[in-house]
Coordinates of C-alpha atoms and ligand atoms in Angstrom, one line a residue:
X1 CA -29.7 51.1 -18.9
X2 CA -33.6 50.9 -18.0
X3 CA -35.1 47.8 -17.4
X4 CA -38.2 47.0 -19.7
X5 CA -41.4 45.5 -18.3
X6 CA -40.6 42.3 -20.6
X7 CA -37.1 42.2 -19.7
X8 CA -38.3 42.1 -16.2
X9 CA -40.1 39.2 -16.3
X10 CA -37.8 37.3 -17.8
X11 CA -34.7 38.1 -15.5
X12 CA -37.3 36.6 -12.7
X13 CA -38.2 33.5 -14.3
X14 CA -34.8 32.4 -12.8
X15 CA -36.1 29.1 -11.2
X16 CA -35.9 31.0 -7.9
X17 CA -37.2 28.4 -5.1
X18 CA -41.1 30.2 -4.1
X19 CA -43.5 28.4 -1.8
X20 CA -46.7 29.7 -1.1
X21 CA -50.0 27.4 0.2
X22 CA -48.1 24.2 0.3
X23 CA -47.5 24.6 -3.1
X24 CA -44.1 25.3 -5.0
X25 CA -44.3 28.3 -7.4
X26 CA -43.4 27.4 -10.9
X27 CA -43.4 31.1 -12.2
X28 CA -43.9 34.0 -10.5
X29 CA -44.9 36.1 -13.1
X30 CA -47.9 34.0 -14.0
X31 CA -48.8 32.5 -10.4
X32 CA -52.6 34.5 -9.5
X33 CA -51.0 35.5 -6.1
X34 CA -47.9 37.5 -7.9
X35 CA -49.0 38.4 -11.3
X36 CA -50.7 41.6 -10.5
X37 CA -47.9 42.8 -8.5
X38 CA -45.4 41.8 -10.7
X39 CA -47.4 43.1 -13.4
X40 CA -47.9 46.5 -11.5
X41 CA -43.0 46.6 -11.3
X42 CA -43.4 45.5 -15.0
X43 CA -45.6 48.5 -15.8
X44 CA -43.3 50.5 -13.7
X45 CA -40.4 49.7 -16.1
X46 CA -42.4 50.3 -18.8
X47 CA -43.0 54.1 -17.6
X48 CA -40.0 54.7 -18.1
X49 CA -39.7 54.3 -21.8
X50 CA -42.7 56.3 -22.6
X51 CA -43.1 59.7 -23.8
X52 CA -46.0 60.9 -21.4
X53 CA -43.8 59.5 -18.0
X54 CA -40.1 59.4 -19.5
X55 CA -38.8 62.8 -17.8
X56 CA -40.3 62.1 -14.5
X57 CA -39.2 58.6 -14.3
X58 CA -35.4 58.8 -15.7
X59 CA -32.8 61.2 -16.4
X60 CA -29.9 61.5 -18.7
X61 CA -26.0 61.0 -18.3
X62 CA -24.2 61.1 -21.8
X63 CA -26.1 59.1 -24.3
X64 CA -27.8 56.7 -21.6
X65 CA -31.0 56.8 -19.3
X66 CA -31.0 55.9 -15.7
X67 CA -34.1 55.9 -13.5
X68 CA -34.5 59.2 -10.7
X69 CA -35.4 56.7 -8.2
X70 CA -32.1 54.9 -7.9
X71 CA -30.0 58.3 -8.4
X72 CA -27.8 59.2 -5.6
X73 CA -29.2 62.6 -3.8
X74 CA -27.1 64.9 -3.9
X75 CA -29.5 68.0 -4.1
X76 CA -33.0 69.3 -2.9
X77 CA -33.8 69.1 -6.9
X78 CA -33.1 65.2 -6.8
X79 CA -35.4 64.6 -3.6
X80 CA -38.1 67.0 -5.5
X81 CA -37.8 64.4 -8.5
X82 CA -37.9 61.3 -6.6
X83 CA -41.2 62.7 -4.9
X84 CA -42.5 63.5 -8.8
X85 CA -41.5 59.9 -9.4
X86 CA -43.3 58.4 -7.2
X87 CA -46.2 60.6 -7.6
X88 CA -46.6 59.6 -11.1
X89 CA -46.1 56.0 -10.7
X90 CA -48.9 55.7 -8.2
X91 CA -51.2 58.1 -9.9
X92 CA -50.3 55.5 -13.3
X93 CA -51.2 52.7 -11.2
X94 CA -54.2 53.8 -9.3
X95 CA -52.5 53.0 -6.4
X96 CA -50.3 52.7 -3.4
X97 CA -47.2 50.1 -4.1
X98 CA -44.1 50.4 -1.4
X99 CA -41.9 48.0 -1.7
X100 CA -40.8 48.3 -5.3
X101 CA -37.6 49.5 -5.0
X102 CA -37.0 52.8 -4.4
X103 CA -38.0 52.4 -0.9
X104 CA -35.6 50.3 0.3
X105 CA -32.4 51.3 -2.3
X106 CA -31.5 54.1 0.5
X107 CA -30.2 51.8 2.4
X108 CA -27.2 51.2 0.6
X109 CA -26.9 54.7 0.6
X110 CA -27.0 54.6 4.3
X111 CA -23.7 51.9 4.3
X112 CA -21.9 53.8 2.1
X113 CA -21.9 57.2 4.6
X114 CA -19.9 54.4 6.6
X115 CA -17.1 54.2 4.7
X116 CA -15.0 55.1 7.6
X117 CA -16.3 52.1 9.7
X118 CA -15.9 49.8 7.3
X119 CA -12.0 50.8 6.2
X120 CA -11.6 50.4 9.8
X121 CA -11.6 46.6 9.1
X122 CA -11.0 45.7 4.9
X123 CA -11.2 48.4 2.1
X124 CA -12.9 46.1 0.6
X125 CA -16.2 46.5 2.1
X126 CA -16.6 50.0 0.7
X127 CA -15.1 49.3 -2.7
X128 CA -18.0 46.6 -2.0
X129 CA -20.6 48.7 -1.3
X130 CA -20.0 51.6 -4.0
X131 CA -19.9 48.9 -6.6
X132 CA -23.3 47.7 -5.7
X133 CA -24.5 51.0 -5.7
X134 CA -23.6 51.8 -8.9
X135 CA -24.8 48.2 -10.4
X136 CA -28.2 48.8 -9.0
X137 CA -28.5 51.9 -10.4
X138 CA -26.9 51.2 -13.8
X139 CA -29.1 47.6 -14.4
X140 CA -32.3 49.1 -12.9
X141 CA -31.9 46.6 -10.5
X142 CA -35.5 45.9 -8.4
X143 CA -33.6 45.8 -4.4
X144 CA -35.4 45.2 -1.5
X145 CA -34.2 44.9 2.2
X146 CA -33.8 41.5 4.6
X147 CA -33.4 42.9 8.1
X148 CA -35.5 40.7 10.3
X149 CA -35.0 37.6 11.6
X150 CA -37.0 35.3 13.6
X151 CA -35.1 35.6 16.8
X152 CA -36.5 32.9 18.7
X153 CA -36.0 33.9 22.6
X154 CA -34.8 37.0 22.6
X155 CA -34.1 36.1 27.0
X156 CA -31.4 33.7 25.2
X157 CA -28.1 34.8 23.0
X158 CA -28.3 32.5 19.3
X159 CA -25.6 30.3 20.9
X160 CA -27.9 29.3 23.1
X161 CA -31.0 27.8 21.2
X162 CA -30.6 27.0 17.8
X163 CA -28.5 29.2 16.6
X164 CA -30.1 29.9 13.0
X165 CA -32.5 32.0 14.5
X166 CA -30.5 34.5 13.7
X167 CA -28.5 34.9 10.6
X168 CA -25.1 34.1 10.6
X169 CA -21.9 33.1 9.0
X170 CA -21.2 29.3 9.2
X171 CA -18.0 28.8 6.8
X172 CA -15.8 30.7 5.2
X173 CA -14.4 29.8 1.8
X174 CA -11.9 30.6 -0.8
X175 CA -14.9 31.6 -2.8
X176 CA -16.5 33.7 -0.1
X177 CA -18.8 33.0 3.5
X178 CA -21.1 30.5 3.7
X179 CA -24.3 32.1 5.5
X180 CA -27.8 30.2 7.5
X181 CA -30.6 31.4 8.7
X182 CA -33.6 33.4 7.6
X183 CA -35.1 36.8 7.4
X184 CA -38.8 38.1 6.6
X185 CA -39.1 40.2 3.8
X186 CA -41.4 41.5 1.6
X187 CA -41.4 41.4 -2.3
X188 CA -38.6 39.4 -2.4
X189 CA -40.0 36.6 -4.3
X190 CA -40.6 39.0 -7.3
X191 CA -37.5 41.3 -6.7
X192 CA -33.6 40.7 -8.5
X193 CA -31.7 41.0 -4.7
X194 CA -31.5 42.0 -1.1
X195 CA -29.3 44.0 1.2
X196 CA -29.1 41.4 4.1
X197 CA -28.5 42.9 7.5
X198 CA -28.6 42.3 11.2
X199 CA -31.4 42.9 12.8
X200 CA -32.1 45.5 16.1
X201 CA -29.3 43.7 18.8
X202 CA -27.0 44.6 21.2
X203 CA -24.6 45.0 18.5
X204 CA -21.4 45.9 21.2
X205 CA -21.0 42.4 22.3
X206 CA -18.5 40.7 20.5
X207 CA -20.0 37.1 21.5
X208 CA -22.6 37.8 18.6
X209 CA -19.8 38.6 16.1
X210 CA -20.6 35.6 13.9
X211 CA -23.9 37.3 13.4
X212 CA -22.2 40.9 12.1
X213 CA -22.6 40.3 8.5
X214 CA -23.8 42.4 5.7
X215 CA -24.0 41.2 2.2
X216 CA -26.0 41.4 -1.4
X217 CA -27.7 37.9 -2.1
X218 CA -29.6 37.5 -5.1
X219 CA -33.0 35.9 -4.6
X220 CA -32.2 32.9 -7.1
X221 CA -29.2 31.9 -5.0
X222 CA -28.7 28.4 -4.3
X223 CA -30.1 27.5 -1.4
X224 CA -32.6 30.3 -0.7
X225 CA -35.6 29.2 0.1
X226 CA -39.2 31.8 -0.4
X227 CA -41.5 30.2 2.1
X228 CA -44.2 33.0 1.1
X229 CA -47.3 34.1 3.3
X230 CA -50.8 33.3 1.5
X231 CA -51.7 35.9 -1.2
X232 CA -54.8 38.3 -0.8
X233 CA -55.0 38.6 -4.7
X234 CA -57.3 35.8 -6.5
X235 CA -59.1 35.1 -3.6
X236 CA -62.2 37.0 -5.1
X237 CA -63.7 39.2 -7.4
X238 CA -61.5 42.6 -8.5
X239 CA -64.8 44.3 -8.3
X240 CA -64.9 43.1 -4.9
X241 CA -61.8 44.0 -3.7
X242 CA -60.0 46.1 -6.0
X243 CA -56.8 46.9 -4.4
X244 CA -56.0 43.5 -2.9
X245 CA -56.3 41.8 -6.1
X246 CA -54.1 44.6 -7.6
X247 CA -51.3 45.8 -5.2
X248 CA -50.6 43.2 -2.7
X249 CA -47.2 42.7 -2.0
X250 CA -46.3 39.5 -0.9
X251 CA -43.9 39.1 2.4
X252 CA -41.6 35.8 2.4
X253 CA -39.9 34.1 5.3
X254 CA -36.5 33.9 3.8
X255 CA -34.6 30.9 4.1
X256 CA -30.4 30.4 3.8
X257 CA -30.2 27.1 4.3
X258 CA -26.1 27.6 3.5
X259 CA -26.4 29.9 1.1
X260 CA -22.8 31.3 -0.6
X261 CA -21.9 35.2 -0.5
X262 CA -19.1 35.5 -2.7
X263 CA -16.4 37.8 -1.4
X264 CA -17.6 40.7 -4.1
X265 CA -21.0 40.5 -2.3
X266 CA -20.0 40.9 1.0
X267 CA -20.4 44.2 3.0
X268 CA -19.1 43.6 6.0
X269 CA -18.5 40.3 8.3
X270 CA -17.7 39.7 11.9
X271 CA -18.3 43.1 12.4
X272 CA -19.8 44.3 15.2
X273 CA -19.3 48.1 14.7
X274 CA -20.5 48.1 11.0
X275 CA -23.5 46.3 12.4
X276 CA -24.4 48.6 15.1
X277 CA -23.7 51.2 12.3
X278 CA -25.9 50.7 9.8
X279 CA -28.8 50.0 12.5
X280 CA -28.4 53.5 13.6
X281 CA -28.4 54.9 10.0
X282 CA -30.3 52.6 8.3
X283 CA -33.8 54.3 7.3
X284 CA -31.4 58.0 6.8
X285 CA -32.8 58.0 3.4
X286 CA -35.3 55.7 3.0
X287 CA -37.7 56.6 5.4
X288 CA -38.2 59.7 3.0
X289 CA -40.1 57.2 0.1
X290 CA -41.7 55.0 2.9
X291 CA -43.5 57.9 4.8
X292 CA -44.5 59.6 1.5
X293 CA -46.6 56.4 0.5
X294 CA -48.5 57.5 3.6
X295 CA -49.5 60.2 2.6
X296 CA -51.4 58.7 -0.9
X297 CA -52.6 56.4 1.9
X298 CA -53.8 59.2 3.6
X299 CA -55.1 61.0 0.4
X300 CA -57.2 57.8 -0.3
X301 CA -58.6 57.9 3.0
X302 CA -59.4 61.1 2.5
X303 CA -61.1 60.4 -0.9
X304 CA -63.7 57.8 0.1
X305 CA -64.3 59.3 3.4
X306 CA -65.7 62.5 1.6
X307 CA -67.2 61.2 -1.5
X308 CA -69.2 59.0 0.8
X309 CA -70.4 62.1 2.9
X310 CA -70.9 63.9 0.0
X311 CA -73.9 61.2 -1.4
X312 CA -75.4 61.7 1.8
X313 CA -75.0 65.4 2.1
X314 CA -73.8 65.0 5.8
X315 CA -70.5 67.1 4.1
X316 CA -72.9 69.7 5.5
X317 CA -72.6 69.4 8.9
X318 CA -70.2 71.2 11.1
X319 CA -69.4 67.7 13.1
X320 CA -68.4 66.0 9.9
X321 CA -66.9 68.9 8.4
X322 CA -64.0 68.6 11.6
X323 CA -63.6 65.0 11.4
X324 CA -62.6 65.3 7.3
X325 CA -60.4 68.6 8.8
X326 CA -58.8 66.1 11.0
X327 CA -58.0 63.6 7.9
X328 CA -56.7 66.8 6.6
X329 CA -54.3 67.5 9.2
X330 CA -53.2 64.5 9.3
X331 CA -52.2 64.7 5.6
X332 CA -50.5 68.1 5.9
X333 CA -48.7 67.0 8.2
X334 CA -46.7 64.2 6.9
X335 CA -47.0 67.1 3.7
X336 CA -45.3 69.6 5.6
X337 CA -42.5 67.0 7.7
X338 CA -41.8 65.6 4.1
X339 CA -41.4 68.9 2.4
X340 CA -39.5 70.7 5.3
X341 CA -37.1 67.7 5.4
X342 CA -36.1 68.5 2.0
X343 CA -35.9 71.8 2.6
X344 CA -33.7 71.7 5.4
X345 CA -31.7 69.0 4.1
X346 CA -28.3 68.2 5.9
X347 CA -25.1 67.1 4.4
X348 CA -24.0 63.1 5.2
X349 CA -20.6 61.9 6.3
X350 CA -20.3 60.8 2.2
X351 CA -21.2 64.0 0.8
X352 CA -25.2 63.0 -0.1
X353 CA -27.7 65.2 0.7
X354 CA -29.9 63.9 3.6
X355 CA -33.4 64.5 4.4
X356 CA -33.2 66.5 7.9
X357 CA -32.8 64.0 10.2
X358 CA -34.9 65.1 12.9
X359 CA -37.7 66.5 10.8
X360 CA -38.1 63.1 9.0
X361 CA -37.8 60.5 11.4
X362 CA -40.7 62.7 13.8
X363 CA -42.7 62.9 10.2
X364 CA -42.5 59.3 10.3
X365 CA -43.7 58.4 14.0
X366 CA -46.6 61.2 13.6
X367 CA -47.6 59.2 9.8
X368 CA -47.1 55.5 11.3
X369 CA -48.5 56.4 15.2
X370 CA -51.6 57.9 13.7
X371 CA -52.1 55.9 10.9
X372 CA -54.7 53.5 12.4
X373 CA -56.5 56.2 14.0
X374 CA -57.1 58.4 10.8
X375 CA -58.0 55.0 9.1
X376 CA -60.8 54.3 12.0
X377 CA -62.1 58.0 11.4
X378 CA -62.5 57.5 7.7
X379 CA -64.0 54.2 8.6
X380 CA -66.6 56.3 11.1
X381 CA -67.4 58.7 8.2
X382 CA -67.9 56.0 5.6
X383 CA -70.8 54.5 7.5
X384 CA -71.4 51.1 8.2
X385 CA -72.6 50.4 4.5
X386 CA -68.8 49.8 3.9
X387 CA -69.1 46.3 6.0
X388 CA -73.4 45.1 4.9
X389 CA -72.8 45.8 1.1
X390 CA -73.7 42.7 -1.4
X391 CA -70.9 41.9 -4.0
X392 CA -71.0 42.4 -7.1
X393 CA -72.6 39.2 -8.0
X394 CA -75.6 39.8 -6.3
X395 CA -75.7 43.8 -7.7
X396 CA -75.9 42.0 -11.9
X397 CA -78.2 38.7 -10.6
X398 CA -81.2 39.5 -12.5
X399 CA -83.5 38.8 -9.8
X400 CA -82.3 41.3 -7.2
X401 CA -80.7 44.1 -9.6
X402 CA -83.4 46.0 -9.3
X403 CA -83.6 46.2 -5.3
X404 CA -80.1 47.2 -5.0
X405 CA -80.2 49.4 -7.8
X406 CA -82.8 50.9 -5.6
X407 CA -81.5 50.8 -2.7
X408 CA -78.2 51.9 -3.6
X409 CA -79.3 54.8 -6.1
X410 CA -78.5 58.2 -4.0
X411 CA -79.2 61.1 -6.8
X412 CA -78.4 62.7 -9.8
X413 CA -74.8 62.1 -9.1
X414 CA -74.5 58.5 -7.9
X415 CA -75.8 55.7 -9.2
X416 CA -76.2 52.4 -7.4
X417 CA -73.2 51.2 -9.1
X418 CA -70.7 53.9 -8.3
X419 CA -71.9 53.8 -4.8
X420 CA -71.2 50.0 -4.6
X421 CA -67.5 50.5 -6.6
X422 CA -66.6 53.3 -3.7
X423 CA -68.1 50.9 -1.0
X424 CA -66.2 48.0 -2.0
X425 CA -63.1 50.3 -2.1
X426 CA -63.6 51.4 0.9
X427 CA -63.8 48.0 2.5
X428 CA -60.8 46.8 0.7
X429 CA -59.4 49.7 1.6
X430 CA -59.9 49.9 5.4
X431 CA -62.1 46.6 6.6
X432 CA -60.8 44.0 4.5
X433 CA -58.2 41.2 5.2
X434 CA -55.7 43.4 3.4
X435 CA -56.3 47.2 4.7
X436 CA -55.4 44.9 8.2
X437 CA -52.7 43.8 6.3
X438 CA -51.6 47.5 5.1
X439 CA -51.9 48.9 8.9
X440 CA -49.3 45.8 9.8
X441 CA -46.9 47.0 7.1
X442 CA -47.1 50.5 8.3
X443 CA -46.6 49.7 11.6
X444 CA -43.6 47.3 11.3
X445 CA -41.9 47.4 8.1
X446 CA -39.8 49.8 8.2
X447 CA -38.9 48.6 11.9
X448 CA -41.6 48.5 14.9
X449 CA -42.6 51.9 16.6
X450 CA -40.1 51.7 19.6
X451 CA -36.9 52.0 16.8
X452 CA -38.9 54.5 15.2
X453 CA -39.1 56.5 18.8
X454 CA -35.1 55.5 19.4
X455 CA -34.2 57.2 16.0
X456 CA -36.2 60.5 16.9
X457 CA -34.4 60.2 20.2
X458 CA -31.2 59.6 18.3
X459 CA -31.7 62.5 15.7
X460 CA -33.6 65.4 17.7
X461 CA -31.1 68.2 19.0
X462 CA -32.3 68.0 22.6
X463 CA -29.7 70.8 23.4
X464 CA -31.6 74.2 22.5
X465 CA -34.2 73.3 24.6
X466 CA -31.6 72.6 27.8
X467 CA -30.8 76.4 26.4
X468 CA -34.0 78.0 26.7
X469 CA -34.8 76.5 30.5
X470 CA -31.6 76.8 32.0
X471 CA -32.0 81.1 31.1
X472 CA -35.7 80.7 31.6
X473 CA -35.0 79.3 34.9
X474 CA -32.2 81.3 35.9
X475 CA -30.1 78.1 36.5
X476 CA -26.0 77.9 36.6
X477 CA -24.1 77.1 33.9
X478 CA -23.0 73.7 35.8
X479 CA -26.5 72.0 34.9
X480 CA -25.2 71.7 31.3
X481 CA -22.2 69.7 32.3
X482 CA -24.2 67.0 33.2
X483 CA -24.3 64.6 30.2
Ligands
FAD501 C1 -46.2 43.2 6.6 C2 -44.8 43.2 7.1 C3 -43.8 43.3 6.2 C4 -42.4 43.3 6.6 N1 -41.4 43.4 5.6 C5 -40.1 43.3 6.0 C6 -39.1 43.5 5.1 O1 -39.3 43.7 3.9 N2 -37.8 43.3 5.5 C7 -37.5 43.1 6.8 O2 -36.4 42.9 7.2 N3 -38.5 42.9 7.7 C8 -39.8 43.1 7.4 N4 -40.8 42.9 8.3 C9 -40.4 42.6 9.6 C10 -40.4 43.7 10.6 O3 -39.3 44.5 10.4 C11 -40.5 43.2 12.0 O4 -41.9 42.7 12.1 C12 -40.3 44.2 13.0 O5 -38.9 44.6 13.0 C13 -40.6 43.7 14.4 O6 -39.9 42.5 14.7 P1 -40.7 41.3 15.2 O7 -41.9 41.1 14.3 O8 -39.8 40.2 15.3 O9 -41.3 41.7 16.6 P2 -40.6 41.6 18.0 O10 -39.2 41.9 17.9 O11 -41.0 40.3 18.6 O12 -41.3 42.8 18.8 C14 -42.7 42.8 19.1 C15 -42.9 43.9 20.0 O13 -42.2 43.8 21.3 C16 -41.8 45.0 21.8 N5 -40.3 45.0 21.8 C17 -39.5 44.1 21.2 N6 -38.2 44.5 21.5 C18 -38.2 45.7 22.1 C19 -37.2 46.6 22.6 N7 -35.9 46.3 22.4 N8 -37.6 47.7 23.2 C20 -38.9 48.0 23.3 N9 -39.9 47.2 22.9 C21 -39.6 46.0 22.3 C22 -42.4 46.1 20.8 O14 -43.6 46.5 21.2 C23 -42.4 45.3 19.5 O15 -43.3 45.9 18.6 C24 -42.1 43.0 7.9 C25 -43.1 42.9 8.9 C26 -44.4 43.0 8.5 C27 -45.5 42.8 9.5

């Protein structure tokens, strides 16, 4: 069952509860903040039922179509197709989009290669969890991930300030738990449902069991509350800034002010184990989609970094010719962590086929560590023309088209108003309010850079190197002992 872009829409025009600049948000799909994004997962849908994208986006099981990027991965074949996926959605788009669904689906995954943990407590949790699995995957269900919560002082346990800075359970009914609090979470005022989790805690003591809780929530639930950030898009011209008026993807401070999880929705609850679980596993899969937007992050860098050294001819010089080498490097090597991952798969507890761990979680602290370097060195290489150009107003005014046309005319090959287009993309891409933005998602989303450290840490196999030195070294067989 494959979700059109129509049907889409409509399943969001649910009266969900949206906020954004003091305002509350009658539609979403309309709104100038959310329409291009929501018109950019429409589109997405759409792909699917068209002849030129059909095979890459879906495949077949008896007489129906599901979509490859929700299709559990059980092979290198169905990692190679989710890559193909998302290459051809962003080369449709013209763009980088993340958190659109395929990103953050993995993470069910993740629970599920749990299963054990969670019998240890009720059955029903992984009956639970393979359900929702399969309904996201059969409804082309757009799921995206609450893990974050404000936290207040983190010197203090919950009990011990208000307690709702962290999510918790505050009644249990006949009809299910009763839950308060609030996460931060992008795209979930245009998305069908989250996966709601605890966040990074000391997850062993059983003081914060009340806070253990795992569940599905849709995000027109009663009582949820989207208390959105202000949009980039709208704020002015597209020919200005091109990619924040087309791909910004709005984050939400999510509010449960007592919001009900029927039993069928819940994952796990007062569960301390499950919750230290699925923080250690969480990003087993997908960190896979989230690091390969990098690298069409790093391809764009890439892109305007050379097309602008190529006007000048300074592609020439040996000094520029290192710095786009080092661009390059950079992108081979989230290429090459990516592709060896898949390679070199491993087998998880559940029987899916997971990206090597190691390979994957160090391809994502070299793309997300590096990141804002790489986008200063394209910003170098770009010149400062990307920050002193006129907008586009001022390139058609009648009385000063002709000085910038000037001005901005470079040769045979670039005309004034290419060179302003690839300026203003530039800028939008790594000066403007949004490429800050952009760097902030990279560097946080998918958790901040110490968890990202703790899960190489986790993940690396520490013990062929203890090999190597101790017969380097000549040392006893006792040093290994030591754990
Ligand atoms: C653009 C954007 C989009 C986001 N989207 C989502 C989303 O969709 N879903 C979601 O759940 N969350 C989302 N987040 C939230 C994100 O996961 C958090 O910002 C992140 O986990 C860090 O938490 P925090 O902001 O509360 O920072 P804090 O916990 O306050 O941490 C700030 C810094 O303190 C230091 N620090 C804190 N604790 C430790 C520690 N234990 N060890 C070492 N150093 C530490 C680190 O330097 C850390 O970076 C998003 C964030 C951003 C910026």
């Amino acid at each position: 069952m494959l979700m059109t872009g129509q049907a889409y829409r409509d399943s969001i025009r649910d009266d969900r509860n949206v906020w954004m600049n003091g305002e509350r948000v009658k539609d979403v799909t309309t709104h100038p903040a959310f329409k291009p994004i929501v018109d950019a997962r429409a589109r997405i849908y759409d792909m699917a039922h068209e002849a030129p994208f059909r095979e890459a986006m879906a495949y077949r099981e008896g007489a129906e179509s599901f979509p490859v990027s929700y299709k559990l991965p059980f092979t290198q074949d169905d990692w190679n197709a989710k890559r193909r996926w998302v290459d051809t959605v962003l080369r449709e788009l013209g763009g980088v989009v993340i958190r659109v669904g395929d990103e953050t689906v993995g993470e069910m995954w993740s629970l599920w290669d749990g299963k054990d943990v969670l019998n240890e407590v009720d059955p029903a949790w992984s009956k639970n969890i393979e359900g929702h699995i399969q309904r996201v995957l059969k409804n082309d269900i757009f799921h995206v991930s609450a893990n974050t919560d404000p936290k207040g002082d983190r010197s203090k346990r919950p009990q011990d300030q208000d307690p709702d800075m962290l999510l918790h359970v505050v009644k249990e009914t006949d009809a299910g738990i009763v839950v308060r609090g609030a996460k931060y979470e992008t795209a979930a005022a245009y998305a069908h449902q989250a996966f709601v989790k605890p966040t990074i805690a000391n997850w062993g003591d059983e003081k914060l069991s009340d806070y253990a809780l795992g569940f599905i929530c849709p995000m027109n639930a009663s009582g949820l509350k989207h208390i959105c950030r202000t949009g980039f898009a709208g704020r002015a011209p597209i020919a200005d800034y091109p990619i924040a008026n087309r791909f910004d993807e709005v984050d939400t401070l999510l509010v449960f002010d007592d919001v009900l999880v029927p039993w069928e929705n819940v994952l796990f609850y007062r569960h301390t184990r499950a919750a230290s679980f699925i923080r250690g596993t969480l990003h087993r899969y997908s960190a896979f989609p989230f690091v390969l937007r990098i690298l069409y992050i790093a391809d764009m860098l890439i892109g305007v970094a050379l097309f602008n050294c190529r006007q000048t001819g300074l592609d020439k010089q040996q000094a520029v010719r290192e710095k786009l080498a080092e661009l390059a490097c950079y992108r081979e090597g989230i290429n090459a962590h990516l592709t060896a991952a898949i390679a070199t798969g491993q087998k998880s507890p559940n029987g899916l086929l997971m990206p090597n761990q190691s390979l994957l979680y160090t391809g994502r602290v070299h793309a997300c560590t590096k990141l804002p370097a790489m986008v200063h060195l394209a910003r170098e290489l770009c010149g400062g023309q990307i920050c002193v150009t006129p907008d586009s107003a001022t390139f058609a005014d009648p009385e000063i088209k002709a000085w910038l046309d000037k001005y901005y005319h470079v040769n045979e090959f670039w005309a004034a108003e290419d060179r302003r287009r690839l300026l203003a993309f530039a800028r939008d891409l790594i000066n403007s309010d949004n490429a800050g933005h952009k760097v902030t998602f990279e560097l946080f989303a998918q958790s901040p850079p110490f968890a990202h450290l703790n899960a190489v840490y986790m993940n690396f196999d520490f013990q062929p190197a203890l090999n190597f030195v101790k017969k380097a070294a000549g040392l006893s067989d006792r040093v290994l002992e030591q754990k």
